[in-house]
mmCIF file with all atom_site columns, C-alpha atoms in Angstrom:
data_model
loop_
_atom_site.group_PDB
_atom_site.id
_atom_site.type_symbol
_atom_site.label_atom_id
_atom_site.label_alt_id
_atom_site.label_comp_id
_atom_site.label_asym_id
_atom_site.label_entity_id
_atom_site.label_seq_id
_atom_site.pdbx_PDB_ins_code
_atom_site.Cartn_x
_atom_site.Cartn_y
_atom_site.Cartn_z
_atom_site.occupancy
_atom_site.B_iso_or_equiv
_atom_site.pdbx_formal_charge
_atom_site.auth_seq_id
_atom_site.auth_comp_id
_atom_site.auth_asym_id
_atom_site.auth_atom_id
_atom_site.pdbx_PDB_model_num
ATOM 1   C CA . MET A 1 1   ? -0.167  -0.254  0.078   1.00 44.00 ? 1   MET A CA 1
ATOM 2   C CA . LYS A 1 2   ? 3.396   2.673   0.652   1.00 42.00 ? 2   LYS A CA 1
ATOM 3   C CA . THR A 1 3   ? 3.904   2.036   -3.022  1.00 44.00 ? 3   THR A CA 1
ATOM 4   C CA . ALA A 1 4   ? 0.489   2.732   -4.354  1.00 42.00 ? 4   ALA A CA 1
ATOM 5   C CA . SER A 1 5   ? -0.246  5.921   -2.036  1.00 44.00 ? 5   SER A CA 1
ATOM 6   C CA . PHE A 1 6   ? 3.081   7.497   -2.782  1.00 45.00 ? 6   PHE A CA 1
ATOM 7   C CA . PHE A 1 7   ? 2.657   7.051   -6.662  1.00 47.00 ? 7   PHE A CA 1
ATOM 8   C CA . LEU A 1 8   ? -1.065  8.613   -6.090  1.00 46.00 ? 8   LEU A CA 1
ATOM 9   C CA . ALA A 1 9   ? 0.428   11.355  -4.204  1.00 48.00 ? 9   ALA A CA 1
ATOM 10  C CA . ALA A 1 10  ? 3.334   11.755  -6.686  1.00 50.00 ? 10  ALA A CA 1
ATOM 11  C CA . VAL A 1 11  ? 1.198   12.099  -9.841  1.00 49.00 ? 11  VAL A CA 1
ATOM 12  C CA . CYS A 1 12  ? -1.273  14.435  -7.941  1.00 48.00 ? 12  CYS A CA 1
ATOM 13  C CA . LEU A 1 13  ? 1.584   17.227  -7.142  1.00 45.00 ? 13  LEU A CA 1
ATOM 14  C CA . LEU A 1 14  ? 2.178   16.438  -10.824 1.00 46.00 ? 14  LEU A CA 1
ATOM 15  C CA . SER A 1 15  ? 0.078   18.936  -11.358 1.00 42.00 ? 15  SER A CA 1
ATOM 16  C CA . PRO A 1 16  ? -1.042  21.500  -14.188 1.00 38.00 ? 16  PRO A CA 1
ATOM 17  C CA . LEU A 1 17  ? 0.237   24.176  -11.332 1.00 33.00 ? 17  LEU A CA 1
ATOM 18  C CA . HIS A 1 18  ? 3.954   23.921  -11.986 1.00 40.00 ? 18  HIS A CA 1
ATOM 19  C CA . SER A 1 19  ? 5.497   25.580  -14.478 1.00 35.00 ? 19  SER A CA 1
ATOM 20  C CA . PHE A 1 20  ? 7.950   25.150  -16.672 1.00 34.00 ? 20  PHE A CA 1
ATOM 21  C CA . ALA A 1 21  ? 10.910  26.969  -17.753 1.00 34.00 ? 21  ALA A CA 1
ATOM 22  C CA . ASP A 1 22  ? 13.462  26.749  -20.297 1.00 38.00 ? 22  ASP A CA 1
ATOM 23  C CA . GLY A 1 23  ? 11.727  23.262  -20.955 1.00 42.00 ? 23  GLY A CA 1
ATOM 24  C CA . HIS A 1 24  ? 11.582  22.060  -17.684 1.00 45.00 ? 24  HIS A CA 1
ATOM 25  C CA . GLY A 1 25  ? 8.998   20.801  -16.234 1.00 43.00 ? 25  GLY A CA 1
ATOM 26  C CA . HIS A 1 26  ? 9.385   20.955  -12.394 1.00 41.00 ? 26  HIS A CA 1
ATOM 27  C CA . ALA A 1 27  ? 7.375   19.013  -9.425  1.00 46.00 ? 27  ALA A CA 1
ATOM 28  C CA . GLU A 1 28  ? 7.671   17.958  -5.681  1.00 44.00 ? 28  GLU A CA 1
ATOM 29  C CA . TYR A 1 29  ? 9.932   15.179  -4.990  1.00 61.00 ? 29  TYR A CA 1
ATOM 30  C CA . GLY A 1 30  ? 11.912  16.938  -7.767  1.00 79.00 ? 30  GLY A CA 1
ATOM 31  C CA . ALA A 1 31  ? 10.290  15.011  -10.570 1.00 90.00 ? 31  ALA A CA 1
ATOM 32  C CA . GLU A 1 32  ? 11.757  16.737  -13.420 1.00 93.00 ? 32  GLU A CA 1
ATOM 33  C CA . TYR A 1 33  ? 10.913  16.671  -17.367 1.00 93.00 ? 33  TYR A CA 1
ATOM 34  C CA . ASP A 1 34  ? 13.217  17.906  -20.046 1.00 94.00 ? 34  ASP A CA 1
ATOM 35  C CA . LYS A 1 35  ? 11.870  17.142  -23.880 1.00 92.00 ? 35  LYS A CA 1
ATOM 36  C CA . ALA A 1 36  ? 15.923  16.249  -24.954 1.00 94.00 ? 36  ALA A CA 1
ATOM 37  C CA . LYS A 1 37  ? 16.495  14.377  -22.400 1.00 96.00 ? 37  LYS A CA 1
ATOM 38  C CA . GLY A 1 38  ? 13.704  13.034  -20.979 1.00 96.00 ? 38  GLY A CA 1
ATOM 39  C CA . LEU A 1 39  ? 11.975  12.769  -17.547 1.00 96.00 ? 39  LEU A CA 1
ATOM 40  C CA . GLU A 1 40  ? 14.241  12.843  -14.190 1.00 95.00 ? 40  GLU A CA 1
ATOM 41  C CA . LEU A 1 41  ? 13.033  10.950  -11.056 1.00 95.00 ? 41  LEU A CA 1
ATOM 42  C CA . PRO A 1 42  ? 15.454  10.753  -7.805  1.00 94.00 ? 42  PRO A CA 1
ATOM 43  C CA . ALA A 1 43  ? 16.162  7.558   -6.934  1.00 92.00 ? 43  ALA A CA 1
ATOM 44  C CA . LYS A 1 44  ? 13.151  7.594   -4.192  1.00 92.00 ? 44  LYS A CA 1
ATOM 45  C CA . MET A 1 45  ? 10.462  8.073   -5.995  1.00 93.00 ? 45  MET A CA 1
ATOM 46  C CA . SER A 1 46  ? 12.004  5.962   -8.794  1.00 94.00 ? 46  SER A CA 1
ATOM 47  C CA . ALA A 1 47  ? 11.888  3.245   -6.209  1.00 94.00 ? 47  ALA A CA 1
ATOM 48  C CA . GLU A 1 48  ? 8.902   4.013   -4.922  1.00 93.00 ? 48  GLU A CA 1
ATOM 49  C CA . LEU A 1 49  ? 7.091   3.423   -8.277  1.00 95.00 ? 49  LEU A CA 1
ATOM 50  C CA . GLY A 1 50  ? 8.458   0.259   -8.660  1.00 97.00 ? 50  GLY A CA 1
ATOM 51  C CA . VAL A 1 51  ? 10.928  0.683   -11.500 1.00 97.00 ? 51  VAL A CA 1
ATOM 52  C CA . VAL A 1 52  ? 13.246  -1.996  -12.696 1.00 98.00 ? 52  VAL A CA 1
ATOM 53  C CA . LEU A 1 53  ? 15.873  -1.772  -14.877 1.00 98.00 ? 53  LEU A CA 1
ATOM 54  C CA . GLN A 1 54  ? 17.396  -4.735  -17.119 1.00 97.00 ? 54  GLN A CA 1
ATOM 55  C CA . SER A 1 55  ? 19.378  -4.827  -20.159 1.00 98.00 ? 55  SER A CA 1
ATOM 56  C CA . PRO A 1 56  ? 18.500  -6.679  -23.228 1.00 98.00 ? 56  PRO A CA 1
ATOM 57  C CA . GLN A 1 57  ? 19.049  -10.246 -23.571 1.00 97.00 ? 57  GLN A CA 1
ATOM 58  C CA . ARG A 1 58  ? 19.486  -12.855 -25.762 1.00 97.00 ? 58  ARG A CA 1
ATOM 59  C CA . ARG A 1 59  ? 16.959  -15.285 -26.160 1.00 97.00 ? 59  ARG A CA 1
ATOM 60  C CA . LEU A 1 60  ? 15.391  -18.372 -27.894 1.00 96.00 ? 60  LEU A CA 1
ATOM 61  C CA . LEU A 1 61  ? 11.989  -17.317 -29.027 1.00 96.00 ? 61  LEU A CA 1
ATOM 62  C CA . ARG A 1 62  ? 8.798   -19.414 -30.948 1.00 93.00 ? 62  ARG A CA 1
ATOM 63  C CA . GLN A 1 63  ? 5.785   -17.843 -31.406 1.00 91.00 ? 63  GLN A CA 1
ATOM 64  C CA . THR A 1 64  ? 2.495   -19.295 -32.984 1.00 91.00 ? 64  THR A CA 1
ATOM 65  C CA . ARG A 1 65  ? -0.055  -17.673 -34.526 1.00 90.00 ? 65  ARG A CA 1
ATOM 66  C CA . ARG A 1 66  ? -3.347  -18.539 -36.497 1.00 93.00 ? 66  ARG A CA 1
ATOM 67  C CA . LEU A 1 67  ? -4.736  -16.820 -39.707 1.00 94.00 ? 67  LEU A CA 1
ATOM 68  C CA . GLU A 1 68  ? -7.655  -16.809 -40.481 1.00 96.00 ? 68  GLU A CA 1
ATOM 69  C CA . ALA A 1 69  ? -7.729  -17.591 -44.900 1.00 96.00 ? 69  ALA A CA 1
ATOM 70  C CA . VAL A 1 70  ? -10.319 -17.965 -47.386 1.00 97.00 ? 70  VAL A CA 1
ATOM 71  C CA . ILE A 1 71  ? -10.790 -20.259 -49.602 1.00 96.00 ? 71  ILE A CA 1
ATOM 72  C CA . VAL A 1 72  ? -10.489 -19.566 -53.142 1.00 96.00 ? 72  VAL A CA 1
ATOM 73  C CA . SER A 1 73  ? -9.992  -23.150 -54.688 1.00 95.00 ? 73  SER A CA 1
ATOM 74  C CA . LEU A 1 74  ? -11.836 -26.783 -53.825 1.00 93.00 ? 74  LEU A CA 1
ATOM 75  C CA . SER A 1 75  ? -9.395  -28.514 -56.461 1.00 90.00 ? 75  SER A CA 1
ATOM 76  C CA . PRO A 1 76  ? -6.694  -28.654 -55.490 1.00 91.00 ? 76  PRO A CA 1
ATOM 77  C CA . LYS A 1 77  ? -7.932  -27.194 -52.208 1.00 94.00 ? 77  LYS A CA 1
ATOM 78  C CA . THR A 1 78  ? -6.213  -23.717 -51.602 1.00 96.00 ? 78  THR A CA 1
ATOM 79  C CA . ALA A 1 79  ? -6.511  -20.457 -49.164 1.00 97.00 ? 79  ALA A CA 1
ATOM 80  C CA . SER A 1 80  ? -5.027  -17.505 -49.396 1.00 95.00 ? 80  SER A CA 1
ATOM 81  C CA . VAL A 1 81  ? -4.677  -14.650 -46.644 1.00 94.00 ? 81  VAL A CA 1
ATOM 82  C CA . LYS A 1 82  ? -3.996  -10.733 -47.176 1.00 91.00 ? 82  LYS A CA 1
ATOM 83  C CA . ILE A 1 83  ? -1.522  -9.027  -44.708 1.00 89.00 ? 83  ILE A CA 1
ATOM 84  C CA . ARG A 1 84  ? -1.063  -5.792  -45.285 1.00 81.00 ? 84  ARG A CA 1
ATOM 85  C CA . GLY A 1 85  ? 1.630   -3.320  -43.587 1.00 71.00 ? 85  GLY A CA 1
ATOM 86  C CA . ASN A 1 86  ? 4.479   -3.719  -41.252 1.00 68.00 ? 86  ASN A CA 1
ATOM 87  C CA . GLU A 1 87  ? 2.720   -7.268  -40.124 1.00 76.00 ? 87  GLU A CA 1
ATOM 88  C CA . ALA A 1 88  ? 3.722   -8.338  -44.019 1.00 77.00 ? 88  ALA A CA 1
ATOM 89  C CA . ALA A 1 89  ? 7.549   -8.516  -42.976 1.00 72.00 ? 89  ALA A CA 1
ATOM 90  C CA . ASN A 1 90  ? 6.401   -10.062 -39.892 1.00 72.00 ? 90  ASN A CA 1
ATOM 91  C CA . ILE A 1 91  ? 4.431   -13.145 -41.171 1.00 80.00 ? 91  ILE A CA 1
ATOM 92  C CA . GLU A 1 92  ? 7.249   -13.948 -43.689 1.00 79.00 ? 92  GLU A CA 1
ATOM 93  C CA . LYS A 1 93  ? 9.084   -15.417 -41.186 1.00 80.00 ? 93  LYS A CA 1
ATOM 94  C CA . PHE A 1 94  ? 6.743   -17.626 -39.792 1.00 89.00 ? 94  PHE A CA 1
ATOM 95  C CA . VAL A 1 95  ? 6.480   -21.105 -41.453 1.00 91.00 ? 95  VAL A CA 1
ATOM 96  C CA . PRO A 1 96  ? 2.571   -22.963 -41.706 1.00 93.00 ? 96  PRO A CA 1
ATOM 97  C CA . ALA A 1 97  ? 2.283   -26.225 -39.454 1.00 90.00 ? 97  ALA A CA 1
ATOM 98  C CA . LYS A 1 98  ? 0.391   -28.478 -42.092 1.00 91.00 ? 98  LYS A CA 1
ATOM 99  C CA . ALA A 1 99  ? -0.396  -26.333 -45.242 1.00 94.00 ? 99  ALA A CA 1
ATOM 100 C CA . LYS A 1 100 ? 2.080   -25.218 -47.666 1.00 94.00 ? 100 LYS A CA 1
ATOM 101 C CA . LEU A 1 101 ? 2.867   -22.094 -48.404 1.00 93.00 ? 101 LEU A CA 1
ATOM 102 C CA . LEU A 1 102 ? 2.278   -21.994 -52.511 1.00 94.00 ? 102 LEU A CA 1
ATOM 103 C CA . ARG A 1 103 ? 3.625   -18.541 -53.675 1.00 91.00 ? 103 ARG A CA 1
ATOM 104 C CA . LYS A 1 104 ? 3.881   -14.821 -51.928 1.00 89.00 ? 104 LYS A CA 1
ATOM 105 C CA . ASP A 1 105 ? 2.465   -11.797 -54.319 1.00 89.00 ? 105 ASP A CA 1
ATOM 106 C CA . TYR A 1 106 ? 3.499   -8.925  -53.608 1.00 85.00 ? 106 TYR A CA 1
ATOM 107 C CA . SER A 1 107 ? 0.819   -6.935  -55.794 1.00 82.00 ? 107 SER A CA 1
ATOM 108 C CA . LEU A 1 108 ? -0.474  -5.067  -52.665 1.00 73.00 ? 108 LEU A CA 1
ATOM 109 C CA . LEU A 1 109 ? 2.282   -3.383  -52.169 1.00 68.00 ? 109 LEU A CA 1
ATOM 110 C CA . GLY A 1 110 ? 1.997   -0.042  -52.228 1.00 67.00 ? 110 GLY A CA 1
ATOM 111 C CA . SER A 1 111 ? 1.917   3.042   -50.173 1.00 64.00 ? 111 SER A CA 1
ATOM 112 C CA . ALA A 1 112 ? 0.478   0.270   -47.028 1.00 64.00 ? 112 ALA A CA 1
ATOM 113 C CA . GLY A 1 113 ? 2.561   -2.382  -48.201 1.00 72.00 ? 113 GLY A CA 1
ATOM 114 C CA . GLY A 1 114 ? 1.173   -5.866  -47.891 1.00 83.00 ? 114 GLY A CA 1
ATOM 115 C CA . VAL A 1 115 ? 1.548   -9.574  -49.299 1.00 89.00 ? 115 VAL A CA 1
ATOM 116 C CA . GLU A 1 116 ? -0.918  -12.681 -50.271 1.00 91.00 ? 116 GLU A CA 1
ATOM 117 C CA . PHE A 1 117 ? -0.137  -15.992 -48.828 1.00 92.00 ? 117 PHE A CA 1
ATOM 118 C CA . VAL A 1 118 ? -1.493  -18.632 -50.767 1.00 95.00 ? 118 VAL A CA 1
ATOM 119 C CA . PHE A 1 119 ? -1.844  -21.970 -49.024 1.00 96.00 ? 119 PHE A CA 1
ATOM 120 C CA . GLN A 1 120 ? -2.848  -25.385 -49.943 1.00 96.00 ? 120 GLN A CA 1
ATOM 121 C CA . LEU A 1 121 ? -4.456  -27.267 -47.002 1.00 95.00 ? 121 LEU A CA 1
ATOM 122 C CA . PRO A 1 122 ? -3.553  -30.480 -46.039 1.00 92.00 ? 122 PRO A CA 1
ATOM 123 C CA . ASP A 1 123 ? -6.175  -33.389 -47.420 1.00 88.00 ? 123 ASP A CA 1
ATOM 124 C CA . ASP A 1 124 ? -7.995  -33.776 -44.070 1.00 88.00 ? 124 ASP A CA 1
ATOM 125 C CA . THR A 1 125 ? -9.440  -30.325 -44.513 1.00 88.00 ? 125 THR A CA 1
ATOM 126 C CA . PRO A 1 126 ? -12.577 -30.353 -43.551 1.00 88.00 ? 126 PRO A CA 1
ATOM 127 C CA . PRO A 1 127 ? -15.315 -30.016 -46.639 1.00 86.00 ? 127 PRO A CA 1
ATOM 128 C CA . ARG A 1 128 ? -15.551 -25.875 -47.208 1.00 87.00 ? 128 ARG A CA 1
ATOM 129 C CA . GLU A 1 129 ? -17.129 -23.333 -50.335 1.00 94.00 ? 129 GLU A CA 1
ATOM 130 C CA . ILE A 1 130 ? -14.956 -20.949 -52.049 1.00 96.00 ? 130 ILE A CA 1
ATOM 131 C CA . GLY A 1 131 ? -15.293 -18.127 -50.106 1.00 96.00 ? 131 GLY A CA 1
ATOM 132 C CA . ASN A 1 132 ? -15.379 -19.522 -46.317 1.00 96.00 ? 132 ASN A CA 1
ATOM 133 C CA . PHE A 1 133 ? -13.041 -18.689 -43.921 1.00 96.00 ? 133 PHE A CA 1
ATOM 134 C CA . VAL A 1 134 ? -10.514 -21.532 -42.341 1.00 95.00 ? 134 VAL A CA 1
ATOM 135 C CA . PRO A 1 135 ? -8.114  -21.169 -39.234 1.00 95.00 ? 135 PRO A CA 1
ATOM 136 C CA . ILE A 1 136 ? -4.029  -21.901 -40.853 1.00 95.00 ? 136 ILE A CA 1
ATOM 137 C CA . ALA A 1 137 ? -1.601  -22.349 -37.679 1.00 94.00 ? 137 ALA A CA 1
ATOM 138 C CA . VAL A 1 138 ? 1.966   -20.835 -38.251 1.00 93.00 ? 138 VAL A CA 1
ATOM 139 C CA . SER A 1 139 ? 4.966   -20.424 -36.107 1.00 94.00 ? 139 SER A CA 1
ATOM 140 C CA . ALA A 1 140 ? 8.524   -18.967 -36.018 1.00 91.00 ? 140 ALA A CA 1
ATOM 141 C CA . GLU A 1 141 ? 11.799  -20.423 -33.900 1.00 92.00 ? 141 GLU A CA 1
ATOM 142 C CA . LYS A 1 142 ? 14.426  -18.138 -34.108 1.00 91.00 ? 142 LYS A CA 1
ATOM 143 C CA . THR A 1 143 ? 16.845  -17.038 -31.301 1.00 95.00 ? 143 THR A CA 1
ATOM 144 C CA . ALA A 1 144 ? 16.844  -13.134 -30.760 1.00 95.00 ? 144 ALA A CA 1
ATOM 145 C CA . GLU A 1 145 ? 19.645  -10.950 -30.243 1.00 96.00 ? 145 GLU A CA 1
ATOM 146 C CA . ILE A 1 146 ? 17.252  -7.889  -27.929 1.00 98.00 ? 146 ILE A CA 1
ATOM 147 C CA . VAL A 1 147 ? 14.516  -9.710  -26.075 1.00 98.00 ? 147 VAL A CA 1
ATOM 148 C CA . LEU A 1 148 ? 12.859  -7.366  -23.232 1.00 98.00 ? 148 LEU A CA 1
ATOM 149 C CA . PRO A 1 149 ? 9.775   -8.807  -21.559 1.00 98.00 ? 149 PRO A CA 1
ATOM 150 C CA . LYS A 1 150 ? 6.480   -7.281  -22.496 1.00 97.00 ? 150 LYS A CA 1
ATOM 151 C CA . SER A 1 151 ? 6.325   -4.914  -19.535 1.00 97.00 ? 151 SER A CA 1
ATOM 152 C CA . ALA A 1 152 ? 8.627   -2.964  -21.171 1.00 98.00 ? 152 ALA A CA 1
ATOM 153 C CA . ILE A 1 153 ? 7.299   -1.347  -24.357 1.00 98.00 ? 153 ILE A CA 1
ATOM 154 C CA . LEU A 1 154 ? 4.070   1.024   -24.296 1.00 98.00 ? 154 LEU A CA 1
ATOM 155 C CA . ASP A 1 155 ? 2.344   1.953   -27.654 1.00 94.00 ? 155 ASP A CA 1
ATOM 156 C CA . SER A 1 156 ? 0.841   5.472   -28.663 1.00 90.00 ? 156 SER A CA 1
ATOM 157 C CA . ALA A 1 157 ? -0.330  6.582   -31.018 1.00 89.00 ? 157 ALA A CA 1
ATOM 158 C CA . GLU A 1 158 ? 3.274   7.308   -32.672 1.00 87.00 ? 158 GLU A CA 1
ATOM 159 C CA . GLY A 1 159 ? 3.960   4.097   -32.629 1.00 92.00 ? 159 GLY A CA 1
ATOM 160 C CA . LYS A 1 160 ? 5.521   1.573   -29.713 1.00 96.00 ? 160 LYS A CA 1
ATOM 161 C CA . PHE A 1 161 ? 8.458   2.551   -27.555 1.00 98.00 ? 161 PHE A CA 1
ATOM 162 C CA . VAL A 1 162 ? 10.263  2.064   -24.298 1.00 98.00 ? 162 VAL A CA 1
ATOM 163 C CA . TYR A 1 163 ? 11.875  4.080   -21.271 1.00 98.00 ? 163 TYR A CA 1
ATOM 164 C CA . ALA A 1 164 ? 15.627  4.022   -21.782 1.00 98.00 ? 164 ALA A CA 1
ATOM 165 C CA . PHE A 1 165 ? 17.678  5.199   -18.860 1.00 98.00 ? 165 PHE A CA 1
ATOM 166 C CA . LYS A 1 166 ? 20.859  7.224   -20.171 1.00 96.00 ? 166 LYS A CA 1
ATOM 167 C CA . GLY A 1 167 ? 22.800  10.084  -18.469 1.00 95.00 ? 167 GLY A CA 1
ATOM 168 C CA . GLY A 1 168 ? 20.001  9.817   -15.112 1.00 95.00 ? 168 GLY A CA 1
ATOM 169 C CA . TYR A 1 169 ? 16.905  10.220  -17.621 1.00 97.00 ? 169 TYR A CA 1
ATOM 170 C CA . PHE A 1 170 ? 14.380  7.804   -18.157 1.00 98.00 ? 170 PHE A CA 1
ATOM 171 C CA . LYS A 1 171 ? 14.177  8.176   -21.726 1.00 97.00 ? 171 LYS A CA 1
ATOM 172 C CA . LYS A 1 172 ? 11.191  7.811   -24.464 1.00 97.00 ? 172 LYS A CA 1
ATOM 173 C CA . THR A 1 173 ? 12.550  5.714   -27.438 1.00 98.00 ? 173 THR A CA 1
ATOM 174 C CA . ALA A 1 174 ? 10.778  4.586   -30.401 1.00 97.00 ? 174 ALA A CA 1
ATOM 175 C CA . VAL A 1 175 ? 11.147  0.783   -31.234 1.00 97.00 ? 175 VAL A CA 1
ATOM 176 C CA . LYS A 1 176 ? 9.823   -1.860  -33.521 1.00 94.00 ? 176 LYS A CA 1
ATOM 177 C CA . THR A 1 177 ? 9.360   -5.240  -33.248 1.00 93.00 ? 177 THR A CA 1
ATOM 178 C CA . GLY A 1 178 ? 9.710   -8.932  -33.878 1.00 90.00 ? 178 GLY A CA 1
ATOM 179 C CA . ILE A 1 179 ? 8.304   -12.027 -32.629 1.00 90.00 ? 179 ILE A CA 1
ATOM 180 C CA . GLU A 1 180 ? 6.791   -12.722 -29.561 1.00 92.00 ? 180 GLU A CA 1
ATOM 181 C CA . ASP A 1 181 ? 6.978   -15.755 -27.414 1.00 92.00 ? 181 ASP A CA 1
ATOM 182 C CA . GLY A 1 182 ? 5.011   -15.747 -23.774 1.00 88.00 ? 182 GLY A CA 1
ATOM 183 C CA . ASN A 1 183 ? 6.358   -12.580 -21.827 1.00 94.00 ? 183 ASN A CA 1
ATOM 184 C CA . PHE A 1 184 ? 9.113   -11.808 -24.257 1.00 97.00 ? 184 PHE A CA 1
ATOM 185 C CA . CYS A 1 185 ? 8.868   -10.017 -27.094 1.00 96.00 ? 185 CYS A CA 1
ATOM 186 C CA . GLU A 1 186 ? 11.899  -9.913  -29.912 1.00 96.00 ? 186 GLU A CA 1
ATOM 187 C CA . ILE A 1 187 ? 13.594  -5.552  -30.646 1.00 97.00 ? 187 ILE A CA 1
ATOM 188 C CA . THR A 1 188 ? 14.699  -5.255  -34.129 1.00 94.00 ? 188 THR A CA 1
ATOM 189 C CA . GLU A 1 189 ? 14.661  -1.314  -33.964 1.00 96.00 ? 189 GLU A CA 1
ATOM 190 C CA . GLY A 1 190 ? 15.911  1.111   -31.407 1.00 97.00 ? 190 GLY A CA 1
ATOM 191 C CA . ILE A 1 191 ? 18.063  -0.223  -28.814 1.00 98.00 ? 191 ILE A CA 1
ATOM 192 C CA . ILE A 1 192 ? 20.816  -2.040  -28.456 1.00 97.00 ? 192 ILE A CA 1
ATOM 193 C CA . ALA A 1 193 ? 22.565  -4.990  -26.076 1.00 96.00 ? 193 ALA A CA 1
ATOM 194 C CA . SER A 1 194 ? 24.172  -2.296  -23.756 1.00 97.00 ? 194 SER A CA 1
ATOM 195 C CA . ASP A 1 195 ? 21.012  -0.127  -22.786 1.00 98.00 ? 195 ASP A CA 1
ATOM 196 C CA . LYS A 1 196 ? 19.291  -0.360  -19.828 1.00 98.00 ? 196 LYS A CA 1
ATOM 197 C CA . ILE A 1 197 ? 15.827  -0.197  -19.984 1.00 98.00 ? 197 ILE A CA 1
ATOM 198 C CA . VAL A 1 198 ? 12.652  0.274   -17.729 1.00 98.00 ? 198 VAL A CA 1
ATOM 199 C CA . VAL A 1 199 ? 10.967  -3.681  -18.117 1.00 98.00 ? 199 VAL A CA 1
ATOM 200 C CA . ALA A 1 200 ? 8.994   -2.869  -14.475 1.00 98.00 ? 200 ALA A CA 1
ATOM 201 C CA . ALA A 1 201 ? 6.237   0.782   -13.986 1.00 97.00 ? 201 ALA A CA 1
ATOM 202 C CA . ALA A 1 202 ? 6.915   1.892   -17.564 1.00 98.00 ? 202 ALA A CA 1
ATOM 203 C CA . ASP A 1 203 ? 3.442   2.828   -17.708 1.00 96.00 ? 203 ASP A CA 1
ATOM 204 C CA . ARG A 1 204 ? 3.611   4.609   -14.279 1.00 96.00 ? 204 ARG A CA 1
ATOM 205 C CA . LEU A 1 205 ? 6.392   6.795   -15.460 1.00 96.00 ? 205 LEU A CA 1
ATOM 206 C CA . ARG A 1 206 ? 4.578   7.737   -18.632 1.00 95.00 ? 206 ARG A CA 1
ATOM 207 C CA . LEU A 1 207 ? 1.925   9.005   -16.747 1.00 94.00 ? 207 LEU A CA 1
ATOM 208 C CA . VAL A 1 208 ? 4.378   10.537  -14.306 1.00 93.00 ? 208 VAL A CA 1
ATOM 209 C CA . GLU A 1 209 ? 6.026   12.014  -17.921 1.00 94.00 ? 209 GLU A CA 1
ATOM 210 C CA . LEU A 1 210 ? 2.622   13.328  -19.190 1.00 92.00 ? 210 LEU A CA 1
ATOM 211 C CA . ARG A 1 211 ? 1.627   14.910  -16.641 1.00 90.00 ? 211 ARG A CA 1
ATOM 212 C CA . LEU A 1 212 ? 4.663   16.953  -16.413 1.00 91.00 ? 212 LEU A CA 1
ATOM 213 C CA . VAL A 1 213 ? 3.949   18.054  -20.063 1.00 88.00 ? 213 VAL A CA 1
ATOM 214 C CA . ASN A 1 214 ? 0.028   18.655  -19.788 1.00 85.00 ? 214 ASN A CA 1
ATOM 215 C CA . GLY A 1 215 ? 1.060   20.693  -16.799 1.00 71.00 ? 215 GLY A CA 1
ATOM 216 C CA . GLY A 1 216 ? 3.552   23.221  -18.903 1.00 48.00 ? 216 GLY A CA 1
ATOM 217 C CA . SER A 1 217 ? 3.420   26.222  -21.297 1.00 35.00 ? 217 SER A CA 1
ATOM 218 C CA . HIS A 1 218 ? 6.160   24.881  -23.592 1.00 39.00 ? 218 HIS A CA 1
ATOM 219 C CA . SER A 1 219 ? 9.333   22.882  -23.853 1.00 41.00 ? 219 SER A CA 1
ATOM 220 C CA . HIS A 1 220 ? 12.269  22.430  -26.156 1.00 42.00 ? 220 HIS A CA 1
#
């Protein structure tokens, strides 16, 4: 209860009444935000919020996904699934468990990008009609060099990000992700193995940062 009460008190104190000066947001307990450097917190406040730092790890990841494909032919039984945007690059790394990948059609590539995967279905697939949907299990396995717990990764309108601890500041850092396995996720861009990343209480840091940013009139 102590941690929770401290957190609520700290957030309440980070109100719009605290002004920004020269791009810095100031609040009680010494919390401060700088647009270029990030969020600065006293060690006591960081500990009470439950912040935990960890470097990315090298880890074997296995992920299974279920694709909803539409049947396009009955003889032979084939089905296709269209994957658009950045997700297409991830799906290309997956291998079907029972179905056979016949071809990839990149004609969808354009401003959004995308790929159409065409599969031959196994003989024991229950009878279906053209236009019906059928699930296709695909899986991927790799030893990823940069892996973080999913708790470290936050989503925003601009994309996914983590908090990297650099020079005494918690810096919001954009990342791109790869395959996932349970509670872990591959990071393909944005950080390196030696970085110190917030893996617990990242959502609380985000809330504190937002209160500081929204409480100010300007920042650099």
